[in-house]
Each structure stands twice: as structure tokens, then as C-alpha cells.
Short mmCIF file of C-alpha atoms and ligand atoms in Angstrom, two decimals:
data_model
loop_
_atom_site.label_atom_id
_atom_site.label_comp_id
_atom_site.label_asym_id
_atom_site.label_seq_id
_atom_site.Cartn_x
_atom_site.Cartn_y
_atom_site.Cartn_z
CA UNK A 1 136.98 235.91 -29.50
CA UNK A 2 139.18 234.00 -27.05
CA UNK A 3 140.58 230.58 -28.21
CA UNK A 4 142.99 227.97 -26.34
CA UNK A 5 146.72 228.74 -27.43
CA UNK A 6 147.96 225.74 -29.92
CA UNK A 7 151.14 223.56 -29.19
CA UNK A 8 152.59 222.08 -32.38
CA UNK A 9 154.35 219.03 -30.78
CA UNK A 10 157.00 219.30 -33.58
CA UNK A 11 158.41 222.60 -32.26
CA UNK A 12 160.94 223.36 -30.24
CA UNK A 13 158.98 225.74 -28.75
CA UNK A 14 156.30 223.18 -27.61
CA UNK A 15 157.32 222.63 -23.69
CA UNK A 16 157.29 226.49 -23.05
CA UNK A 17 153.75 226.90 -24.92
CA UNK A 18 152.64 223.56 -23.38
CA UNK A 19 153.72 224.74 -19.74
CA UNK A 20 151.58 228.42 -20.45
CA UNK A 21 148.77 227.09 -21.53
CA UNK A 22 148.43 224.64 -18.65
CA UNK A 23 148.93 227.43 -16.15
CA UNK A 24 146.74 229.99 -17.74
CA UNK A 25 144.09 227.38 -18.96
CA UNK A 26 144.26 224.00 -18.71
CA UNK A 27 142.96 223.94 -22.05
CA UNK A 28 144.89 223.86 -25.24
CA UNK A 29 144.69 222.43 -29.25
CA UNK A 30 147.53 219.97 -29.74
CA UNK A 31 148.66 219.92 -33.76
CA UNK A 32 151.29 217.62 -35.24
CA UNK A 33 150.50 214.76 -32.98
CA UNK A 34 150.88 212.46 -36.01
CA UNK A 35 147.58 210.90 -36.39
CA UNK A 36 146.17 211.25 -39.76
CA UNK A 37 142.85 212.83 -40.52
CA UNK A 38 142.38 209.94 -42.38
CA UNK A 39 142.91 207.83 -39.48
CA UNK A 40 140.47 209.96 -37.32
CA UNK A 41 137.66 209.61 -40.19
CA UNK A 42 138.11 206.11 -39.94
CA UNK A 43 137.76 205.94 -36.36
CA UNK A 44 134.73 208.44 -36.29
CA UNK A 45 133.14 206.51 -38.96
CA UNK A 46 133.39 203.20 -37.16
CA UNK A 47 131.95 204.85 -33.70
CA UNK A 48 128.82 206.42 -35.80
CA UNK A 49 128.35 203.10 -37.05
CA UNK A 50 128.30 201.21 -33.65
CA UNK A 51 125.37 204.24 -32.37
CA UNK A 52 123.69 203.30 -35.60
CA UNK A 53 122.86 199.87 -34.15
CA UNK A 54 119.91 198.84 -32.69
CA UNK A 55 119.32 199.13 -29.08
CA UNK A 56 119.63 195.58 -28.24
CA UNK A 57 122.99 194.96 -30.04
CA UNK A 58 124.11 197.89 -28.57
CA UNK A 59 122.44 196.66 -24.80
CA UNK A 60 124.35 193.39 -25.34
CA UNK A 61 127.18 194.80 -24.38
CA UNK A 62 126.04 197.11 -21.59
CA UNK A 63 129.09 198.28 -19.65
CA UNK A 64 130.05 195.48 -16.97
CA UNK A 65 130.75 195.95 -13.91
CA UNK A 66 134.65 196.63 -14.60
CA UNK A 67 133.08 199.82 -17.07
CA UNK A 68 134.01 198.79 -20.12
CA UNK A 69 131.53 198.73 -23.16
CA UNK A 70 128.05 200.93 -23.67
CA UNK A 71 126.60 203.36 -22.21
CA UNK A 72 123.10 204.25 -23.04
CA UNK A 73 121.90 207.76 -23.49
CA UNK A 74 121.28 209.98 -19.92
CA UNK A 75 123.14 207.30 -18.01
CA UNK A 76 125.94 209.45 -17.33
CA UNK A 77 125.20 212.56 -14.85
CA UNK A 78 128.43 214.89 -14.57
CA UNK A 79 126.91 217.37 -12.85
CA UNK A 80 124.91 216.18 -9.94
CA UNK A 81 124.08 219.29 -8.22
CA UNK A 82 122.72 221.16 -11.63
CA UNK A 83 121.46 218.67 -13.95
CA UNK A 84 117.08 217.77 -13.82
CA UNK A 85 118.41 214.81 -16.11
CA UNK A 86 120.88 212.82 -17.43
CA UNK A 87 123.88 213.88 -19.86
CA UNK A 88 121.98 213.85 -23.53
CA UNK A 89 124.73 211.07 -25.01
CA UNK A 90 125.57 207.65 -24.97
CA UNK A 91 129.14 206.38 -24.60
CA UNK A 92 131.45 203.37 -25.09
CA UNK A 93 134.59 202.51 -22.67
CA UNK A 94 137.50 200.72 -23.79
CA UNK A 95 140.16 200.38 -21.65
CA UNK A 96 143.56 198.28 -22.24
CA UNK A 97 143.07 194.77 -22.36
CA UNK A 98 143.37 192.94 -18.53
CA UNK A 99 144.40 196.56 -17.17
CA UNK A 100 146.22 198.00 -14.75
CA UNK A 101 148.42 195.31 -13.78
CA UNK A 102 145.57 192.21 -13.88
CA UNK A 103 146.60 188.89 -12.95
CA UNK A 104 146.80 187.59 -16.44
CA UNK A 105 146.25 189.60 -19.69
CA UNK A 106 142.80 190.18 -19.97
CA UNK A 107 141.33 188.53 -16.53
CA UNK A 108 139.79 190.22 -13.50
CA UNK A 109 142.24 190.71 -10.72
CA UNK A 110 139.66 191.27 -7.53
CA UNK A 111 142.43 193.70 -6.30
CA UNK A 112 142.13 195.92 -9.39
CA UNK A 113 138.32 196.45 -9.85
CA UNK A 114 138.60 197.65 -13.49
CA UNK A 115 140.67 195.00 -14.54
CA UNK A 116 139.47 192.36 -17.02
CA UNK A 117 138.27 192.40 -20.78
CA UNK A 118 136.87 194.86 -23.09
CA UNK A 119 133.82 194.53 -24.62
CA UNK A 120 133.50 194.46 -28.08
CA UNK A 121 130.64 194.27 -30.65
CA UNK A 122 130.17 191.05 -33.27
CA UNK A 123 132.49 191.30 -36.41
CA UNK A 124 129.47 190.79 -38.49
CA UNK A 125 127.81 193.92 -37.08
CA UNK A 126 130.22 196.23 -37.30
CA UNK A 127 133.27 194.27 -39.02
CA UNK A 128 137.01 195.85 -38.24
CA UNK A 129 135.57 197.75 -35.22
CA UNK A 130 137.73 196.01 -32.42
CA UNK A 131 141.12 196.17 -34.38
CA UNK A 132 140.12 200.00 -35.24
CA UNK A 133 139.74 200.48 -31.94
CA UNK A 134 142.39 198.58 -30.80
CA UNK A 135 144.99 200.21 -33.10
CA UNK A 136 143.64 203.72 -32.35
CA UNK A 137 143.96 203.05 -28.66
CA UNK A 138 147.42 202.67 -29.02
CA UNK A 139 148.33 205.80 -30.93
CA UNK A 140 146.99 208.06 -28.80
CA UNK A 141 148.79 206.24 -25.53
CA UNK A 142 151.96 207.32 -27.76
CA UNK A 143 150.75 210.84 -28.08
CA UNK A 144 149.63 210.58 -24.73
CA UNK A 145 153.41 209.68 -23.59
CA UNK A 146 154.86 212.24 -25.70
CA UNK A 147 152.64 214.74 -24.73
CA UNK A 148 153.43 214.09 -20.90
CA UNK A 149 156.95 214.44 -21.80
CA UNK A 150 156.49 217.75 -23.39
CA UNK A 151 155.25 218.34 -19.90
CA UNK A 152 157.51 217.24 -17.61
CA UNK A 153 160.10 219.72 -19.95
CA UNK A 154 158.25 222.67 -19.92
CA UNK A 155 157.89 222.66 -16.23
CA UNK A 156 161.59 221.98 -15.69
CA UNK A 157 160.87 218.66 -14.08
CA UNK A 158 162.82 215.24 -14.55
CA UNK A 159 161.67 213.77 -18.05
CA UNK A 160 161.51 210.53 -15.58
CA UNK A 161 158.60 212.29 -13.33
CA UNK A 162 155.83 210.18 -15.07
CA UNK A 163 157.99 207.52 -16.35
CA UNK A 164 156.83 205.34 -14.04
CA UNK A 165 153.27 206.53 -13.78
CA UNK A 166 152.21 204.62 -16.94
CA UNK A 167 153.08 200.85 -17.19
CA UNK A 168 150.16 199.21 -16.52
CA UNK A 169 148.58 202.82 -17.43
CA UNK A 170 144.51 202.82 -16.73
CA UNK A 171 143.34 205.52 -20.16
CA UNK A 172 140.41 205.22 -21.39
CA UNK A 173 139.23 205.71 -25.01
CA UNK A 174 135.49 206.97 -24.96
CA UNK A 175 132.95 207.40 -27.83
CA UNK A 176 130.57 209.76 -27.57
CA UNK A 177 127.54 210.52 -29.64
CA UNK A 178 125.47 213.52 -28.35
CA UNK A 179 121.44 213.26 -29.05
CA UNK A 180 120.34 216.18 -31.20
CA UNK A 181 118.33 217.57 -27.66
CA UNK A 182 118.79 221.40 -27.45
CA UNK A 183 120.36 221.97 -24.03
CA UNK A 184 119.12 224.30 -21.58
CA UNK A 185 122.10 224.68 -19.12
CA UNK A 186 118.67 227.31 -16.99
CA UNK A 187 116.36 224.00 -16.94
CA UNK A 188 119.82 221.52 -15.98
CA UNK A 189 119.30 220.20 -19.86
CA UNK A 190 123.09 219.45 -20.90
CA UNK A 191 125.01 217.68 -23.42
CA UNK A 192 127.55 217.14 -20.65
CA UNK A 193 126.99 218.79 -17.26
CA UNK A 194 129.90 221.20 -15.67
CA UNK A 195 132.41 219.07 -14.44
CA UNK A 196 136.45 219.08 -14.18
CA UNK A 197 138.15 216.02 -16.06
CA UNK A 198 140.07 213.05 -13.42
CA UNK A 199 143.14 211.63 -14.89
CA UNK A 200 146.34 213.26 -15.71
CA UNK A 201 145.23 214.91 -19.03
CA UNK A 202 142.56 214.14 -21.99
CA UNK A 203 143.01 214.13 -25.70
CA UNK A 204 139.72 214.85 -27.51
CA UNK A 205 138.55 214.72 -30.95
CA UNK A 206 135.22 216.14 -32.07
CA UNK A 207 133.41 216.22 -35.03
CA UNK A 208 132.79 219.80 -37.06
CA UNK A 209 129.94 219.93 -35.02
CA UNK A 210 130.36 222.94 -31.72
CA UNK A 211 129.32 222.52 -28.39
CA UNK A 212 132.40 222.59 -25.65
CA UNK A 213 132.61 225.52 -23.55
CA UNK A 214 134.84 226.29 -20.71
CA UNK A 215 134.78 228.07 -17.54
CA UNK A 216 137.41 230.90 -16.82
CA UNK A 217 137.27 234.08 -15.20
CA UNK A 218 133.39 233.64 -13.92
CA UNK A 219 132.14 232.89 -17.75
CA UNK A 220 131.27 230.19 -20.15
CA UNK A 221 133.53 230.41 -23.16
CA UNK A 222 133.09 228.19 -26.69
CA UNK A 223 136.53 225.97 -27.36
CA UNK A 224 135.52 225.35 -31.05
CA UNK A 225 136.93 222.47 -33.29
CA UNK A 226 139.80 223.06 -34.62
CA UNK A 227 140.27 220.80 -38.04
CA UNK A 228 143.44 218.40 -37.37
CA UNK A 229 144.09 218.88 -33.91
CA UNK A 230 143.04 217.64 -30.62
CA UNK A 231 141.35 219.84 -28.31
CA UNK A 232 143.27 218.59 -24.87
CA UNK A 233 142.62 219.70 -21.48
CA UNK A 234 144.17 218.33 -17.72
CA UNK A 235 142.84 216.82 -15.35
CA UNK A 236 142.41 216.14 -11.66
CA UNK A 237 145.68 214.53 -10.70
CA UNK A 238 147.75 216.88 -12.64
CA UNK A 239 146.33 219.67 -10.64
CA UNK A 240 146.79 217.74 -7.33
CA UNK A 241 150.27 216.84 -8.15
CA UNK A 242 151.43 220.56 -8.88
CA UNK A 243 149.28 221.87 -5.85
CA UNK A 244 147.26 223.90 -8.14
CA UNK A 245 149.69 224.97 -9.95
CA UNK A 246 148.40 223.53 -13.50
CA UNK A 247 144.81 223.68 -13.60
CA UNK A 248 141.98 221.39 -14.56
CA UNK A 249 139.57 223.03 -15.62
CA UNK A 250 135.43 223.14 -15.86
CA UNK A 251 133.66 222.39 -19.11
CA UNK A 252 130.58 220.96 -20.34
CA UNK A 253 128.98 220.15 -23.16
CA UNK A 254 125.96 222.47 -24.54
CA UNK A 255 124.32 221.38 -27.77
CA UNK A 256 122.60 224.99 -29.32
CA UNK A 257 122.20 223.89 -33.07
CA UNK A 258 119.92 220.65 -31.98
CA UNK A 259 122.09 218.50 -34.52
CA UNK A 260 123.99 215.53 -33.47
CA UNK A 261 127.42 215.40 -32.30
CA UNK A 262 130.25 212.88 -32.03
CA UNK A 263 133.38 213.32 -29.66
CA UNK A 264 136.19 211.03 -28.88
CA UNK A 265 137.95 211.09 -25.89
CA UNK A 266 141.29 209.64 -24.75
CA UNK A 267 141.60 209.72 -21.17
CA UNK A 268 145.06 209.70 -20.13
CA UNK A 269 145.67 208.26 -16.60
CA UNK A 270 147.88 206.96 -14.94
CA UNK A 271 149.01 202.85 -13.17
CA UNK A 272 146.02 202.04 -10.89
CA UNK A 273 148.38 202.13 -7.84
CA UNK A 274 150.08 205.32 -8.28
CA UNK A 275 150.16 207.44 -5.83
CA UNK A 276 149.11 210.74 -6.59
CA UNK A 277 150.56 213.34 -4.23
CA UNK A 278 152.58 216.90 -4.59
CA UNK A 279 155.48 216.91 -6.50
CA UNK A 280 158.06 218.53 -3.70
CA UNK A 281 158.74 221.58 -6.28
CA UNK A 282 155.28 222.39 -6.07
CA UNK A 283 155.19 222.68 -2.24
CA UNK A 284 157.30 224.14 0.96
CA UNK A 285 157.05 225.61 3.94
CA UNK A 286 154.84 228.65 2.55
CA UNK A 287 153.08 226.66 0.09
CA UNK A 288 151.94 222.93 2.17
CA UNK A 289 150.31 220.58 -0.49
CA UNK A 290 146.48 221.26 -0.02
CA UNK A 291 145.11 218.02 -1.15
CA UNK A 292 146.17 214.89 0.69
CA UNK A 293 148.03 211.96 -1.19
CA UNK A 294 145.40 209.84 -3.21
CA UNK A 295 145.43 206.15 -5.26
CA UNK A 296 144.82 207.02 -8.60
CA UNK A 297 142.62 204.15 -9.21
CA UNK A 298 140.82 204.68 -6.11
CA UNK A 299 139.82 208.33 -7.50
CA UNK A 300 138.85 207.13 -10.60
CA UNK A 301 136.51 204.73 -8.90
CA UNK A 302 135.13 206.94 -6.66
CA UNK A 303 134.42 209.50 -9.81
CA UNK A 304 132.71 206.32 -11.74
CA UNK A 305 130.65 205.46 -8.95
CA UNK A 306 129.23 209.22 -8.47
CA UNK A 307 128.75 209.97 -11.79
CA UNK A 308 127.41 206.53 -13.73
CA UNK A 309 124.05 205.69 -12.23
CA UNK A 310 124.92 201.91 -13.67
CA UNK A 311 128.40 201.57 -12.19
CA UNK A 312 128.49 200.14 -8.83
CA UNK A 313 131.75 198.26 -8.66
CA UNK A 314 133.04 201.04 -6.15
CA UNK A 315 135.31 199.36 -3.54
CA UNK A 316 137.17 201.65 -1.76
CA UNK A 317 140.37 201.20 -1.56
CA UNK A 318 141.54 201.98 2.63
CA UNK A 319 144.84 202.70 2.11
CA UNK A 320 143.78 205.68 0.03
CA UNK A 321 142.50 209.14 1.34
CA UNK A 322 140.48 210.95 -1.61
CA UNK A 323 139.29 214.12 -0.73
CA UNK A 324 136.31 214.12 -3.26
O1 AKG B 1 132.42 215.74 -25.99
C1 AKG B 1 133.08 216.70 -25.59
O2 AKG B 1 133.30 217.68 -26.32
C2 AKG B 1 133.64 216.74 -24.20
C3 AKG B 1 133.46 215.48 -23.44
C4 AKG B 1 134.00 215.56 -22.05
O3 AKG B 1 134.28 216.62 -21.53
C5 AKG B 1 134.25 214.33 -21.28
O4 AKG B 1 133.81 213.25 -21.73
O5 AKG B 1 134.90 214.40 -20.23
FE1 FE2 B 2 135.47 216.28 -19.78
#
């Protein structure tokens, strides 16, 4: 049975591995990231115990209109053209405080339309949550950074290329808890409908429950958890960046077992004003860049708007040409 190839970040063979699987896959398992299991229990634990609440605490902090807090379950649609209903989770966005280069730490710049504040849940409901989240939000922008470094190595590019991609970075840590709905990918009945990821690259963490599959080569293929290690996959403007060259690749979410599943996400993306267009190796005379330049925040945007029926704080951005 095919399974993603594994980088172990403390090897010195970890750019060459890194750089294969993100040509051949766009999928991989990341090991010796350095965060604990004990660490991800904790985090898992506190996520399980925010879907535990009722629906109004959970309503009170509905995501706003920058997309940062709840989620409720079906409210998400990732595949437009398949799915007869909503994705069967619910979901929580926390983004870095302010954002993306907001006028003051934690206020809404109007030029930056997810700038602004996270949303967090009372102490007394779920007491440590926003320092848990916080804290964890932090370790995986290191592995994130790391990771990205790895990269830029194994594809014989300047450790620099991203350096600048990333100070007022845009990631997004998502919590994810999966009803216990058996899909029916036939009927358009998903976990998660078929889509590609947006940002540079995600980090995931699941729980020991199955239910990611991939597409490659025409056919659906399980990516089962692995126990310490991050399932990671790229995204959109890592693909548009090397013209193709790296891929990111479809997946979805099928539930089989009908039992409940939580995932954790770490979207990695890059400044809200980067410009996201071909690296020059990646194109020439014989190979032109096929997608035109875009504004990575403008993409995201554009993604949010399509695929959260609740998100409408799409303002697009003129100065940007997105293709999608
Ligand atoms: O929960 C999962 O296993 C995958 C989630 C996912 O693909 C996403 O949120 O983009
Ligand atoms: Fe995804």
C-alpha cells in the first residue's frame, strides 16, 4: 500500500527527501519537528473541549468578518461543483494577533481585510485555551520556517527566497472536528470535499482516527496517521511560484468508520502583500510562467469568499490578477 515518503527534519538528508517528495507528491509525513506528543495531546484536548461546548458559547464567537473564530458544522463547502451539502465539520480560525502588517497590534487595518483580533472563548469555559493556542501557534510558525528552509535547500534555491515572505506572515491554525456522518463522496456527502490547499504549505495533525485521501495518478489513495509526525502537504502558491514544478495536490476528507474525528491544521502562508509570481529558475524561454503574478492575500480572500458561505469580507484587491 502506497504511503507519503517521511522527512526527518534532523537529517542531513532532509532537503533531498523534502525536494522528492514535493515533486512526486506534494504530500509527505514530517518527523522530528520538535513538538512533543505531549504538547499535541494538550492541544487536541483543549480543541475537543471547545466542540464540547454548547452551541451558543460556541455561536458567540462566530467567525467575524476578518475569519477568525467558529465555524459551525456544513458551513464550509470545498468542493462546490461535487458536494449536495456542506463539509460534515466545524472549525475554528486563529490567525496572528493584528495580522499581516495591521496598523497597530491587534486592530483592523481597512487595507488588510483579515487584519484585527482573534477570537477567543471565556477563561471560565474553557480555562488555558487562548495561551494553548497562542503558544502552539507559535511553534509550528518555527517548524513552519524551518521547514521552508529545508525547502529552499533541497531545490538549490537561495536560503533567502522566502526570507522575506513571512514577516507579517498570514498562517492560520485551524481546528477541526469532523461529525461522525458516513460520507458518500457518490451522493457529494464529504468530510471535506476535493480541493487543493492555498498557502505555501500546511502542517496537519490528526487524531488516530483515518479519513484523508489523496488524488494521484487518476485514484483516491488513504494518507493514514502516522503517530508523531505531521502529515504536510503544499499548497497553491508554492506550485505557482515553481510553475508547476512542486505540486499541490487534491485531497479530501472521507469519514468510512462513522466515528468522530479531530484534525489540526497549520496553514503556512505567506505576508499579505507578497507577491506571488515564478521564481526565474522555474521559467525561460521554453518554459513561460503559466499562471500570472498574484497578491497572496488577495488569493486567500478570494478562496475564503468561495468556499465559506458566512465570509463575505471579499474586497478585491485591483492591483492583483488571480487566475482562480
Ligand atoms: O482534516 C484533514 O485531515 C484535512 C483537512 C484539510 O485538508 C484542510 O483543512 O485543508
Ligand atoms: Fe486541505
Amino acid at each position: 500500500m502506497w504511503a507519503p515518503p517521511v522527512v526527518d527534519m534532523d537529517s542531513s538528508s532532509a532537503p533531498a527527501v523534502l525536494a522528492k517528495a514535493c515533486r512526486d507528491f506534494g504530500f509527505f509525513y514530517v518527523e522530528n519537528h520538535g513538538v512533543s506528543e505531549e504538547v499535541m495531546r494538550e492541544v487536541f484536548r483543549q480543541s475537543k473541549l471547545f466542540f464540547s461546548l454548547g452551541m451558543d458559547d460556541k455561536m458567540s464567537v462566530r467567525a467575524d468578518k476578518n475569519n477568525r473564530g467558529y465555524t459551525p458544522m456544513h458551513e464550509q463547502v470545498l468542493d462546490l461543483e461535487n458536494q449536495t451539502k456542506g463539509d460534515t465539520k466545524e472549525g475554528y480560525y486563529i490567525f496572528r494577533e493584528g495580522s499581516a502588517g495591521a496598523a497597530a497590534d491587534g486592530e483592523h487595518d481597512d487595507a488588510r481585510p483579515l487584519s484585527g483580533p482573534n477570537q477567543w472563548p471565556s477563561e471560565e469555559l474553557v480555562p488555558g485555551w487562548k495561551t494553548t493556542m497562542q503558544e502552539h501557534f507559535v511553534r509550528m510558525h518555527a517548524v513552519g520556517e524551518r521547514l521552508a528552509g529545508l525547502l529552499s535547500v533541497g531545490l538549490g534555491l537561495d536560503p533567502a527566497v522566502f526570507g522575506t515572505c513571512f514577516s507579517e506572515f498570514a498562517h492560520t491554525l485551524r481546528l477541526l472536528h469532523y461529525s461522525a456522518e458516513v460520507s458518500d463522496p457518490g451522493k457529494g456527502v464529504m468530510g471535506a470535499g476535493a480541493h487543493t490547499d492555498w498557502g505555501l504549505m500546511t502542517l496537519l495533525a490528526t487524531d488516530e482516527v483515518p479519513g484523508l485521501q489523496v488524488r494521484l495518478n487518476g485514484k483516491w489513495l488513504d494518507i493514514p496517521p502516522r503517530k508523531g509526525a505531521f502529515i504536510c502537504n503544499l499548497g497553491d502558491m508554492l506550485q505557482r511560484w515553481t510553475n508547476d514544478d512542486l505540486r499541490s495536490t487534491v485531497h479530501r476528507v472521507v469519514n468510512k468508520l462513522g466515528l468522530e474525528r479531530y484534525s489540526i491544521p497549520f496553514f503556512f502562508e505567506p505576508n499579505f502583500d507578497t507577491e506571488v509570481a515564478c521564481f526565474p529558475q522555474f521559467c525561460s524561454e521554453e518554459n513561460p510562467a503559466r499562471y500570472p503574478p498574484v497578491k497572496a492575500g488577495a488569493y486567500l480572500m478570494g478562496k475564503y469568499s468561495q468556499t465559506h458561505q458566512d465570509f463575505d469580507g471579499y474586497q478585491p484587491d485591483s492591483t492583483a490578477s488571480s487566475t482562480s
